[in-house]
Coordinates of C-alpha atoms in Angstrom, one line a residue:
Chain A
X1 CA 0.0 0.0 0.0
X2 CA 1.3 3.4 -0.9
X3 CA 2.3 5.8 1.9
X4 CA 0.3 8.9 2.4
X5 CA 2.0 12.3 2.5
X6 CA 0.6 15.7 3.4
X7 CA 2.1 19.2 2.7
X8 CA 1.7 22.6 4.2
X9 CA 3.3 25.6 2.7
X10 CA 3.7 29.0 4.5
X11 CA 4.9 32.2 3.0
X12 CA 6.0 33.1 -0.4
X13 CA 5.5 31.9 -3.9
X14 CA 9.0 30.5 -4.0
X15 CA 8.0 28.1 -1.2
X16 CA 4.9 27.2 -3.2
X17 CA 7.0 26.4 -6.3
X18 CA 9.4 24.3 -4.2
X19 CA 6.5 22.4 -2.4
X20 CA 4.9 21.7 -5.8
X21 CA 8.0 20.2 -7.2
X22 CA 8.7 18.1 -4.1
X23 CA 5.1 16.9 -4.0
X24 CA 5.3 16.0 -7.7
X25 CA 8.4 13.9 -7.0
X26 CA 6.7 12.0 -4.2
X27 CA 3.7 11.5 -6.5
X28 CA 6.0 10.0 -9.1
X29 CA 7.4 7.7 -6.5
X30 CA 3.8 6.4 -5.8
X31 CA 3.1 8.3 -2.6
X32 CA -0.5 9.3 -2.1
X33 CA -0.9 13.0 -1.5
X34 CA -3.6 13.7 1.1
X35 CA -5.0 16.9 2.7
X36 CA -2.9 18.2 5.6
X37 CA -5.9 17.7 8.0
X38 CA -6.0 14.0 7.1
X39 CA -3.9 11.2 8.7
X40 CA -0.7 10.8 6.8
X41 CA 2.6 8.8 7.1
X42 CA 4.7 11.9 6.3
X43 CA 3.9 15.6 7.0
X44 CA 6.1 18.1 5.2
X45 CA 6.0 21.7 6.4
X46 CA 7.7 24.3 4.2
X47 CA 8.0 27.2 6.7
X48 CA 8.5 30.9 6.6
X49 CA 10.3 33.3 8.9
X50 CA 9.9 36.7 7.3
X51 CA 8.1 38.1 10.3
X52 CA 7.5 37.0 13.9
X53 CA 3.9 36.2 12.8
X54 CA 5.3 33.8 10.2
X55 CA 7.3 32.0 12.9
X56 CA 4.2 31.7 15.0
X57 CA 2.2 30.2 12.1
X58 CA 5.0 27.8 11.3
X59 CA 5.2 26.6 14.9
X60 CA 1.4 26.2 15.0
X61 CA 1.4 24.0 11.9
X62 CA 4.3 21.9 13.2
X63 CA 2.3 21.3 16.4
X64 CA -0.8 20.3 14.3
X65 CA 1.3 17.8 12.4
X66 CA 2.8 16.4 15.7
X67 CA -0.7 15.8 17.0
X68 CA -1.7 13.9 13.9
X69 CA 1.3 11.9 12.9
X70 CA 1.2 9.0 15.4
X71 CA 3.6 6.5 13.7
X72 CA 4.4 8.9 10.9
X73 CA 7.2 11.4 10.5
X74 CA 7.4 15.2 10.3
X75 CA 9.8 16.9 8.0
X76 CA 10.3 20.7 8.6
X77 CA 12.0 22.7 5.9
X78 CA 12.1 26.3 4.6
X79 CA 13.2 29.6 6.0
X80 CA 12.3 29.0 9.6
X81 CA 14.0 25.6 9.5
X82 CA 17.1 27.4 8.3
X83 CA 16.9 30.2 10.7
X84 CA 16.4 28.1 13.8
X85 CA 17.8 24.8 12.7
X86 CA 19.6 23.7 15.9
X87 CA 16.6 24.6 18.0
X88 CA 14.2 22.7 15.8
X89 CA 16.5 19.7 15.7
X90 CA 16.0 19.5 19.5
X91 CA 12.2 19.6 19.2
X92 CA 11.0 16.0 19.7
X93 CA 7.9 16.6 17.6
X94 CA 10.1 17.0 14.5
X95 CA 11.9 14.1 12.9
X96 CA 13.9 15.9 10.2
X97 CA 14.9 19.5 9.8
X98 CA 16.0 20.3 6.2
X99 CA 17.5 23.7 5.5
X100 CA 16.8 25.7 2.3
X101 CA 20.1 24.7 0.7
X102 CA 19.1 21.0 0.9
X103 CA 15.4 21.3 0.4
X104 CA 15.6 19.1 -2.8
X105 CA 16.7 16.2 -0.6
X106 CA 13.3 15.9 1.2
X107 CA 12.2 13.0 -1.0
X108 CA 15.5 11.1 -0.4
X109 CA 15.3 11.7 3.3
X110 CA 11.8 10.2 3.5
X111 CA 12.7 7.2 1.3
X112 CA 15.8 6.6 3.4
X113 CA 13.7 6.7 6.6
X114 CA 11.3 4.1 5.4
X115 CA 14.2 1.9 4.4
X116 CA 15.4 2.0 7.9
X117 CA 18.2 4.6 7.4
X118 CA 18.5 7.8 9.4
X119 CA 20.1 10.5 7.3
X120 CA 20.4 14.2 7.6
X121 CA 20.1 16.9 5.0
X122 CA 23.8 17.9 5.0
X123 CA 24.7 14.4 3.6
X124 CA 23.1 15.6 0.3
X125 CA 24.5 18.0 -2.2
X126 CA 23.5 21.6 -1.8
X127 CA 21.3 22.5 -4.8
X128 CA 19.1 25.5 -5.1
X129 CA 17.6 24.6 -8.5
X130 CA 17.3 20.8 -8.8
X131 CA 13.6 21.1 -8.8
X132 CA 11.9 19.1 -11.6
X133 CA 8.9 20.8 -13.4
X134 CA 5.8 19.6 -11.6
X135 CA 3.1 18.1 -13.6
X136 CA 0.4 17.8 -11.0
X137 CA 0.5 20.6 -8.5
X138 CA -1.7 22.2 -5.8
X139 CA -2.4 25.1 -8.2
X140 CA -3.9 25.7 -11.6
X141 CA -0.9 28.0 -12.4
X142 CA 2.7 26.9 -12.6
X143 CA 5.4 28.6 -10.5
X144 CA 8.8 28.9 -12.1
X145 CA 11.9 29.5 -9.9
X146 CA 14.5 31.6 -11.7
X147 CA 16.6 32.8 -8.9
X148 CA 17.3 32.4 -5.2
X149 CA 18.9 34.5 -2.4
X150 CA 19.4 38.2 -2.1
X151 CA 22.4 40.6 -1.7
X152 CA 20.4 43.8 -1.0
X153 CA 20.7 43.5 2.8
X154 CA 17.7 45.7 3.6
X155 CA 18.0 46.5 7.3
X156 CA 14.8 44.8 8.3
X157 CA 15.2 41.6 6.3
X158 CA 16.3 38.2 7.5
X159 CA 16.1 36.7 4.0
X160 CA 19.8 37.1 3.0
X161 CA 20.5 35.0 6.1
X162 CA 18.1 32.2 5.4
X163 CA 18.1 32.1 1.6
X164 CA 21.8 33.1 1.2
X165 CA 23.5 35.1 -1.5
X166 CA 21.8 35.8 -4.9
X167 CA 22.1 33.0 -7.4
X168 CA 20.5 32.7 -10.8
X169 CA 19.2 29.6 -12.5
X170 CA 20.7 29.0 -15.9
X171 CA 18.7 30.5 -18.8
X172 CA 18.1 27.3 -20.6
X173 CA 16.9 25.5 -17.5
X174 CA 14.4 28.2 -16.9
X175 CA 13.2 28.1 -20.5
X176 CA 13.0 24.3 -20.5
X177 CA 11.0 24.4 -17.3
X178 CA 8.5 26.7 -19.0
X179 CA 8.4 24.6 -22.1
X180 CA 7.7 21.5 -20.0
X181 CA 4.9 23.0 -17.9
X182 CA 3.3 24.5 -21.1
X183 CA 3.5 21.0 -22.6
X184 CA 1.8 19.7 -19.4
X185 CA -1.1 22.1 -20.2
X186 CA -0.4 25.0 -17.8
X187 CA -1.8 28.3 -19.2
X188 CA -0.1 30.7 -16.8
X189 CA 3.4 30.6 -15.4
X190 CA 4.4 32.8 -12.5
X191 CA 8.1 33.9 -12.2
X192 CA 9.3 33.5 -8.7
X193 CA 12.5 33.9 -6.8
X194 CA 13.7 36.0 -3.8
X195 CA 14.9 39.0 -5.8
X196 CA 14.0 38.2 -9.4
X197 CA 14.9 41.7 -10.7
X198 CA 18.5 41.0 -10.0
X199 CA 18.5 37.9 -12.2
X200 CA 21.8 37.6 -14.0
X201 CA 23.1 34.5 -15.5
X202 CA 26.2 34.7 -17.7
X203 CA 25.2 38.2 -19.0
X204 CA 21.5 37.6 -19.4
X205 CA 19.7 39.9 -17.0
X206 CA 16.0 39.8 -16.0
X207 CA 14.8 41.8 -18.9
X208 CA 16.8 39.6 -21.3
X209 CA 15.3 36.5 -19.7
X210 CA 11.7 37.8 -20.0
X211 CA 12.4 38.6 -23.7
X212 CA 13.4 35.0 -24.2
X213 CA 10.4 33.7 -22.3
X214 CA 7.8 35.6 -24.3
X215 CA 9.3 34.1 -27.5
X216 CA 8.4 30.5 -26.3
X217 CA 5.5 29.4 -28.5
X218 CA 2.2 28.3 -27.0
X219 CA -1.1 29.6 -25.7
X220 CA 0.0 30.7 -22.2
X221 CA 0.9 33.9 -20.3
X222 CA 3.6 34.9 -18.0
X223 CA 3.1 36.8 -14.7
X224 CA 5.9 38.5 -12.9
X225 CA 5.3 38.1 -9.2
X226 CA 7.0 40.0 -6.4
X227 CA 9.8 42.3 -7.6
X228 CA 12.0 45.0 -6.1
X229 CA 11.7 48.5 -7.5
X230 CA 15.2 49.1 -8.7
X231 CA 17.1 48.7 -11.9
X232 CA 14.3 49.1 -14.4
X233 CA 14.7 50.7 -17.8
X234 CA 12.1 52.0 -20.2
X235 CA 12.8 49.0 -22.5
X236 CA 11.7 46.7 -19.7
X237 CA 8.4 48.5 -19.5
X238 CA 8.0 48.1 -23.3
X239 CA 8.0 44.3 -22.9
X240 CA 4.5 44.6 -21.4
X241 CA 3.2 45.4 -24.9
X242 CA 3.6 41.7 -25.6
X243 CA 0.3 39.8 -25.1
X244 CA 2.1 37.0 -23.2
X245 CA 3.3 39.2 -20.4
X246 CA 0.5 40.0 -17.9
X247 CA 0.2 43.7 -17.1
X248 CA 0.7 43.2 -13.4
X249 CA 3.6 43.5 -11.0
X250 CA 3.8 43.3 -7.2
X251 CA 6.5 45.9 -6.6
X252 CA 7.5 46.3 -2.9
X253 CA 7.2 49.9 -1.8
X254 CA 7.7 49.3 1.9
X255 CA 7.4 53.0 2.8
X256 CA 6.4 56.3 1.2
X257 CA 8.8 58.2 3.3
X258 CA 12.2 59.0 1.8
X259 CA 13.7 59.0 5.3
X260 CA 12.4 55.6 6.2
X261 CA 13.4 54.1 2.9
X262 CA 17.0 55.3 3.5
X263 CA 16.9 53.7 7.0
X264 CA 15.6 50.5 5.5
X265 CA 18.5 50.7 3.0
X266 CA 16.2 50.4 0.1
X267 CA 17.8 51.2 -3.2
X268 CA 15.2 53.6 -4.6
X269 CA 13.4 56.8 -3.5
X270 CA 9.7 57.3 -3.0
X271 CA 9.8 59.9 -5.7
X272 CA 11.3 57.4 -8.2
X273 CA 8.8 54.8 -7.2
X274 CA 6.0 57.2 -7.9
X275 CA 7.4 58.2 -11.3
X276 CA 7.6 54.6 -12.2
X277 CA 4.1 53.9 -11.2
X278 CA 2.8 56.8 -13.1
X279 CA 4.8 55.8 -16.2
X280 CA 3.4 52.3 -16.1
X281 CA -0.2 53.6 -15.8
X282 CA 0.4 56.1 -18.6
X283 CA 1.8 53.4 -20.9
X284 CA -0.8 50.8 -19.9
X285 CA -3.9 52.4 -18.3
X286 CA -5.2 50.2 -15.5
X287 CA -1.8 48.4 -15.1
X288 CA -2.2 46.3 -12.0
X289 CA 0.3 47.5 -9.4
X290 CA 0.2 45.8 -6.1
X291 CA 2.7 46.3 -3.3
X292 CA 4.0 45.5 0.2
X293 CA 4.1 48.1 3.0
X294 CA 5.8 47.8 6.3
X295 CA 4.3 49.9 9.1
X296 CA 6.0 50.7 12.4
X297 CA 9.6 50.5 11.2
X298 CA 12.0 51.8 14.0
X299 CA 11.8 55.6 14.0
X300 CA 8.7 55.8 11.8
X301 CA 6.9 59.0 13.0
X302 CA 3.3 59.9 12.4
X303 CA 4.6 62.2 9.7
X304 CA 6.6 59.4 7.9
X305 CA 3.5 57.2 8.1
X306 CA 1.3 59.8 6.6
X307 CA 3.7 60.1 3.7
X308 CA 3.1 56.4 3.1
X309 CA -0.7 56.9 3.3
X310 CA -0.5 59.8 0.9
X311 CA 1.6 57.9 -1.6
X312 CA -0.7 54.9 -1.4
X313 CA -3.7 57.1 -2.1
X314 CA -2.1 58.9 -5.0
X315 CA -0.9 55.7 -6.7
X316 CA -4.1 53.8 -6.1
X317 CA -2.6 50.3 -5.7
X318 CA -4.6 47.3 -6.8
X319 CA -3.8 45.8 -3.4
X320 CA -1.5 46.6 -0.5
X321 CA -0.1 43.7 1.6
X322 CA 0.6 45.3 5.0
X323 CA 3.2 44.0 7.4
X324 CA 3.7 45.2 10.9
X325 CA 7.5 45.6 11.4
X326 CA 8.8 42.8 13.6
X327 CA 12.4 42.4 14.8
X328 CA 14.4 39.8 13.1
X329 CA 17.4 38.8 15.1
X330 CA 20.8 39.7 13.6
X331 CA 19.4 42.4 11.2
X332 CA 20.6 46.0 11.2
X333 CA 17.2 47.3 12.1
X334 CA 17.3 45.3 15.4
X335 CA 20.0 47.6 16.6
X336 CA 18.2 50.8 15.5
X337 CA 16.7 53.1 18.2
X338 CA 13.0 54.1 18.6
X339 CA 11.2 50.8 18.1
X340 CA 7.5 51.4 18.1
X341 CA 4.8 50.1 20.5
X342 CA 2.9 47.1 19.1
X343 CA -0.5 48.8 19.5
X344 CA 0.7 51.7 17.4
X345 CA 1.9 49.4 14.7
X346 CA -1.5 47.7 14.7
X347 CA -3.2 51.0 14.4
X348 CA -1.1 52.0 11.4
X349 CA -1.6 48.6 9.8
X350 CA -5.3 48.9 10.1
X351 CA -5.3 52.3 8.4
X352 CA -3.3 50.9 5.5
X353 CA -5.6 47.9 5.3
X354 CA -8.7 50.1 5.0
X355 CA -7.0 52.3 2.4
X356 CA -6.0 49.2 0.5
X357 CA -9.7 48.1 0.4
X358 CA -10.6 51.5 -1.1
X359 CA -7.9 51.7 -3.7
X360 CA -8.5 48.1 -4.7
X361 CA -12.2 48.6 -5.2
X362 CA -11.6 51.8 -7.3
X363 CA -9.0 50.1 -9.4
X364 CA -11.3 47.1 -10.1
X365 CA -14.3 49.3 -10.8
X366 CA -12.2 51.0 -13.6
X367 CA -12.4 47.7 -15.5
X368 CA -16.2 47.9 -16.1
X369 CA -16.6 48.3 -19.8
X370 CA -13.2 46.8 -20.6
X371 CA -12.3 43.3 -21.6
X372 CA -10.3 40.7 -19.8
X373 CA -8.8 37.4 -20.9
X374 CA -9.9 35.2 -18.1
X375 CA -8.2 31.9 -17.2
X376 CA -10.9 29.8 -15.6
X377 CA -9.8 28.2 -12.3
X378 CA -12.9 26.8 -10.8
X379 CA -16.6 26.2 -11.6
X380 CA -18.9 27.6 -8.9
X381 CA -21.9 25.9 -7.4
X382 CA -24.3 27.8 -9.7
X383 CA -22.3 26.6 -12.7
X384 CA -20.7 29.9 -13.4
X385 CA -16.9 30.1 -13.9
X386 CA -14.4 32.0 -11.8
X387 CA -10.9 32.9 -12.7
X388 CA -8.4 35.7 -13.1
X389 CA -7.9 38.2 -15.9
X390 CA -4.5 39.3 -17.1
X391 CA -4.5 42.1 -14.5
X392 CA -4.8 39.5 -11.7
X393 CA -8.3 40.5 -10.8
X394 CA -10.9 37.8 -10.0
X395 CA -13.7 37.6 -12.6
X396 CA -16.9 35.5 -12.5
X397 CA -18.1 34.7 -16.0
X398 CA -21.9 34.4 -16.0
X399 CA -22.1 31.4 -18.2
X400 CA -22.4 27.7 -17.6
X401 CA -20.6 24.7 -19.1
X402 CA -17.2 26.5 -19.4
X403 CA -14.0 24.6 -18.9
X404 CA -11.3 25.1 -16.3
X405 CA -7.8 25.9 -17.3
X406 CA -9.0 27.6 -20.5
X407 CA -8.9 31.2 -21.6
X408 CA -12.1 33.2 -22.4
X409 CA -12.3 36.7 -23.7
X410 CA -14.8 38.5 -21.5
X411 CA -16.6 41.8 -21.4
X412 CA -16.7 43.2 -17.9
X413 CA -20.2 44.4 -17.1
X414 CA -20.3 44.8 -13.3
X415 CA -18.6 44.3 -10.0
X416 CA -19.6 42.5 -6.8
X417 CA -18.6 44.8 -4.0
X418 CA -18.0 42.2 -1.4
X419 CA -15.0 41.5 0.8
X420 CA -13.1 40.4 -2.3
X421 CA -14.5 42.7 -5.0
X422 CA -15.0 40.5 -8.1
X423 CA -15.6 41.6 -11.6
X424 CA -18.6 40.1 -13.5
X425 CA -18.1 39.3 -17.1
X426 CA -19.9 38.0 -20.1
X427 CA -18.3 35.9 -22.9
X428 CA -17.5 38.1 -25.9
X429 CA -19.5 37.3 -29.0
Chain B
X1 CA 31.9 35.8 -8.0
X2 CA 31.1 35.7 -4.3
X3 CA 33.1 33.7 -1.9
X4 CA 33.0 32.8 1.8
X5 CA 36.2 31.9 3.4
X6 CA 38.9 32.6 6.0
X7 CA 41.4 35.3 5.1
X8 CA 44.6 36.1 7.1
X9 CA 45.0 39.6 8.6
X10 CA 48.1 41.1 7.0
X11 CA 48.3 44.4 9.0
X12 CA 46.2 46.5 11.3
X13 CA 46.9 50.2 10.7
X14 CA 45.7 52.7 13.4
X15 CA 44.7 56.0 11.9
X16 CA 43.3 57.7 15.0
X17 CA 42.5 56.5 18.5
X18 CA 39.2 54.9 17.3
X19 CA 39.7 54.4 13.6
X20 CA 41.8 51.8 11.9
X21 CA 42.4 49.9 8.6
X22 CA 42.4 46.2 8.4
X23 CA 44.6 44.9 5.6
X24 CA 43.5 41.4 4.7
X25 CA 44.6 38.7 2.3
X26 CA 42.7 39.2 -1.0
X27 CA 43.0 35.6 -2.2
X28 CA 41.1 35.5 -5.5
X29 CA 38.3 37.9 -4.6
X30 CA 37.4 40.2 -7.5
X31 CA 35.2 43.1 -6.7
X32 CA 33.9 46.4 -8.1
X33 CA 34.8 49.6 -6.3
X34 CA 32.0 50.5 -4.0
X35 CA 31.1 47.0 -3.0
X36 CA 31.2 45.7 0.6
X37 CA 32.1 42.5 2.4
X38 CA 30.7 40.8 5.5
X39 CA 33.5 40.5 8.0
X40 CA 33.9 39.0 11.4
X41 CA 36.3 37.0 13.5
X42 CA 36.9 33.4 12.3
X43 CA 35.4 32.0 15.5
X44 CA 32.5 34.3 15.8
X45 CA 29.1 34.2 14.1
X46 CA 28.7 37.9 14.4
X47 CA 29.6 39.7 11.1
X48 CA 29.3 43.3 10.0
X49 CA 29.2 44.9 6.6
X50 CA 32.2 47.0 5.7
X51 CA 32.8 48.8 2.4
X52 CA 36.0 47.8 0.7
X53 CA 38.6 50.6 1.1
X54 CA 41.3 49.3 -1.2
X55 CA 41.4 49.6 -5.0
X56 CA 40.4 46.8 -7.3
X57 CA 44.0 46.4 -8.4
X58 CA 45.6 46.3 -5.0
X59 CA 47.0 42.9 -3.9
X60 CA 45.2 43.0 -0.6
X61 CA 41.7 43.9 0.7
X62 CA 41.3 46.8 3.1
X63 CA 38.4 48.0 5.2
X64 CA 38.2 51.2 7.2
X65 CA 36.7 50.7 10.6
X66 CA 35.5 53.1 13.2
X67 CA 35.3 51.4 16.6
X68 CA 31.7 51.4 17.9
X69 CA 31.5 51.9 21.7
X70 CA 29.4 48.9 23.0
X71 CA 29.7 47.3 19.5
X72 CA 30.1 43.6 19.3
X73 CA 32.4 43.3 16.2
X74 CA 34.5 46.4 15.6
X75 CA 35.9 46.4 19.1
X76 CA 37.1 42.8 18.8
X77 CA 38.5 43.2 15.3
X78 CA 40.8 45.9 16.7
X79 CA 42.4 43.4 19.0
X80 CA 43.5 41.0 16.2
X81 CA 47.1 40.4 15.3
X82 CA 48.7 39.8 11.9
X83 CA 48.2 36.2 10.9
X84 CA 44.8 35.9 12.7
X85 CA 42.0 34.6 10.6
X86 CA 38.9 36.6 9.6
X87 CA 35.7 35.3 8.1
X88 CA 35.1 37.2 4.9
X89 CA 32.0 36.9 2.6
X90 CA 31.6 38.9 -0.6
X91 CA 31.9 41.0 -2.5
X92 CA 28.3 42.2 -2.0
X93 CA 26.1 45.1 -3.0
X94 CA 25.3 47.4 -5.9
X95 CA 26.8 50.7 -4.8
X96 CA 29.2 51.2 -7.7
X97 CA 29.9 53.4 -10.7
X98 CA 28.0 52.8 -13.9
X99 CA 30.6 51.3 -16.2
X100 CA 29.4 53.5 -19.1
X101 CA 29.9 56.6 -17.1
X102 CA 33.4 56.0 -15.6
X103 CA 35.2 57.6 -18.6
X104 CA 32.9 60.6 -19.2
X105 CA 30.9 61.1 -16.0
X106 CA 31.3 64.0 -13.6
X107 CA 31.1 62.5 -10.1
X108 CA 30.4 64.1 -6.7
X109 CA 31.2 61.9 -3.7
X110 CA 29.8 63.0 -0.4
X111 CA 30.9 61.1 2.7
X112 CA 30.8 61.5 6.4
X113 CA 33.5 59.8 8.6
X114 CA 34.5 56.3 7.5
X115 CA 31.8 56.6 4.8
X116 CA 34.8 57.7 2.7
X117 CA 35.8 54.1 2.2
X118 CA 33.9 53.2 -1.0
X119 CA 35.0 56.5 -2.6
X120 CA 38.6 55.8 -1.7
X121 CA 38.3 52.5 -3.5
X122 CA 36.6 54.1 -6.5
X123 CA 39.3 56.8 -6.9
X124 CA 42.2 54.2 -6.4
X125 CA 40.6 51.9 -8.9
X126 CA 40.0 54.6 -11.6
X127 CA 43.0 57.0 -11.8
X128 CA 41.4 59.1 -14.5
X129 CA 38.1 59.6 -12.8
X130 CA 36.5 63.1 -12.9
X131 CA 35.5 63.5 -9.3
X132 CA 35.2 65.8 -6.3
X133 CA 34.9 64.5 -2.7
X134 CA 33.2 66.3 0.1
X135 CA 34.3 64.7 3.3
X136 CA 32.4 65.5 6.4
X137 CA 34.6 65.1 9.5
X138 CA 34.9 66.6 12.9
X139 CA 38.6 67.4 13.0
X140 CA 41.3 67.6 10.4
X141 CA 43.1 64.4 11.5
X142 CA 40.0 62.4 10.3
X143 CA 41.0 63.0 6.7
X144 CA 41.6 59.3 6.1
X145 CA 43.5 58.5 2.9
X146 CA 44.0 62.2 2.0
X147 CA 47.3 61.5 0.2
X148 CA 45.4 59.2 -2.3
X149 CA 43.3 62.1 -3.6
X150 CA 44.2 65.0 -5.8
X151 CA 44.2 67.9 -3.4
X152 CA 42.0 70.0 -5.7
X153 CA 39.4 67.3 -5.7
X154 CA 39.2 66.6 -2.0
X155 CA 37.5 69.0 0.3
X156 CA 37.5 68.4 4.1
X157 CA 34.4 69.9 5.7
X158 CA 35.1 70.1 9.4
X159 CA 32.5 70.7 12.0
X160 CA 34.7 71.1 15.1
X161 CA 38.0 72.5 13.9
X162 CA 39.1 75.3 11.6
X163 CA 42.1 75.4 9.3
X164 CA 41.3 72.6 6.9
X165 CA 39.5 73.3 3.6
X166 CA 35.9 74.3 4.6
X167 CA 34.6 75.1 8.0
X168 CA 31.2 73.6 8.4
X169 CA 29.3 70.5 7.5
X170 CA 29.1 69.0 4.0
X171 CA 25.5 70.2 3.8
X172 CA 26.7 73.8 4.4
X173 CA 29.2 73.4 1.6
X174 CA 26.4 72.2 -0.7
X175 CA 24.2 75.1 0.2
X176 CA 26.9 77.6 -0.6
X177 CA 28.0 76.1 -3.9
X178 CA 26.6 75.3 -7.3
X179 CA 26.8 71.9 -9.1
X180 CA 26.2 71.1 -12.7
X181 CA 22.9 69.3 -13.3
X182 CA 24.7 66.4 -15.0
X183 CA 26.7 65.6 -11.9
X184 CA 26.3 62.0 -10.7
X185 CA 26.2 62.0 -6.9
X186 CA 27.1 59.3 -4.5
X187 CA 26.6 59.5 -0.7
X188 CA 28.0 57.3 2.0
X189 CA 27.9 57.7 5.8
X190 CA 25.5 59.1 8.3
X191 CA 21.9 58.7 7.5
X192 CA 20.9 62.3 8.5
X193 CA 23.7 63.8 6.4
X194 CA 22.7 61.7 3.4
X195 CA 19.0 62.7 3.6
X196 CA 19.7 66.4 3.9
X197 CA 22.4 66.4 1.2
X198 CA 20.1 64.5 -1.2
X199 CA 17.3 67.0 -0.6
X200 CA 19.6 69.9 -1.1
X201 CA 21.1 68.6 -4.4
X202 CA 17.7 67.7 -5.8
X203 CA 16.5 71.2 -5.0
X204 CA 19.5 72.5 -6.9
X205 CA 18.3 70.7 -9.9
X206 CA 20.1 67.4 -9.9
X207 CA 17.7 64.6 -10.9
X208 CA 16.8 61.9 -8.4
X209 CA 18.0 59.2 -10.7
X210 CA 21.6 60.6 -10.4
X211 CA 21.6 60.3 -6.6
X212 CA 23.0 57.0 -5.1
X213 CA 23.2 56.3 -1.4
X214 CA 24.9 53.8 1.0
X215 CA 23.8 54.3 4.6
X216 CA 26.2 53.6 7.4
X217 CA 23.9 54.9 10.3

């Protein structure tokens, strides 16, 4: 009888990609993938440590697995596993701790365990990119890892410590990965990495890589996920003219205050960010720009915070992912003075969240009367189809008997103004 | 190509009571002027970022360090002896001169204290560079590496001593002088100085895209 395995992924899209690939390997080796709430022989938890909240969530999931596993095993990997490796190795609820450098060895570690061998991750070769393209994944879209690590050393960020220095996957490997998943039938690929804008492999930079990607034949589109706002040129923006490249980027602002950006050691100014946002909107009206904002960075005054609020209002982001600043041990910001009270951070976070809801609704409303190319992801109970347009806005198509994982050209006729404002569309005749 | 490894200390050169240069084995590290390394004692997990002070063609690596009172790295590094091992990771960072501007660009380097380090490396690495340095220091003896700059291009802005080149802060110098709008400006050092100097230069008409900063706090 095949063994059952359950996965839980926390954090970023890079983790999602890596879990997909590992799960696909287990599936090929005849393991049965079950829901994380079900009884399994192996629980794999791909953790995150970007904030203290991420640590808490990761710990909670580890404890859930410990309660369920009985005779099974728990394998903890990802950024929290890397950051607190020794501590987690002492946790009796965890059987194996696998750091990011050796994440691709999870399958081998599990196989060895059931063959009566006890191995540890460091017996395997370090490999950041040995992830096979996944055929069956937990998602209808395929994540493609192009890069790992970061050299920016923003003062708040623990990622350079847990993901290491920047490293780029060879161009041909990336392109072959895309060709393969398109062959598997995926219609949308999402470019992931830690700092994808800094991609550079043997002279090919991020822009050059995207140029090669959009030349790959097939009916699919490419979405750039989270990216840092530095190093763009106008020629990069022109690539969005190509139908394959979705007009959407999640560009991390973090703060609208020049002073706080300097203290964060970000490599752009608020002014340049705004100019870039306006340029994108001028070139591609309605361009979907989403962002991250950190509230309560050490020394952030009310005036600094208001600069962020004003900037968010003037740009009109499609969505703002708000983080309360939390101390990450060993970062430069840990040693900065004037750390803020937790309640004040919560208050500021709430203000940004409310503002995000407003700007998101306004941005989405502007699509009424326009068309979207919707990739259907699920069929709802009433038979209507739901999916995402090229701007990464959810759309319900009011028609039955449509197929999932298929593109439909849709006229947007209305919007549902609920918690997750959703566009309503009709198939174009 | 980034590397992580142990490098021998060649020499510790004291410049003032609290500021010193560590000259370290370069091994095969290739870097671009302006980049930094992570540095710490071989047996210590604590590392700090230091801009490379030496030129790209020098046979050794140098960093310029100001001892931080109550710090946990700089104070220990000062007690090292030649031959001791240091953990070095790098080179890192993107604070460098655009290659296409090195020949023809007009550069203004603005530093406070040991923030002069990346500019020292840039000048040593590019002998024909068209540059001017404004160095914010308290007293004249903090003019680290003065002999490596053309005296017409190096302006000491002293806040607590007269008799150097300019009496006052770098920001005072900027207020009182004009700069061509095509000047490419680099800032390194104290955060407050950088913020103020950037604002002043932008108000004098230098585009934001020509301002590049490395904060030392």
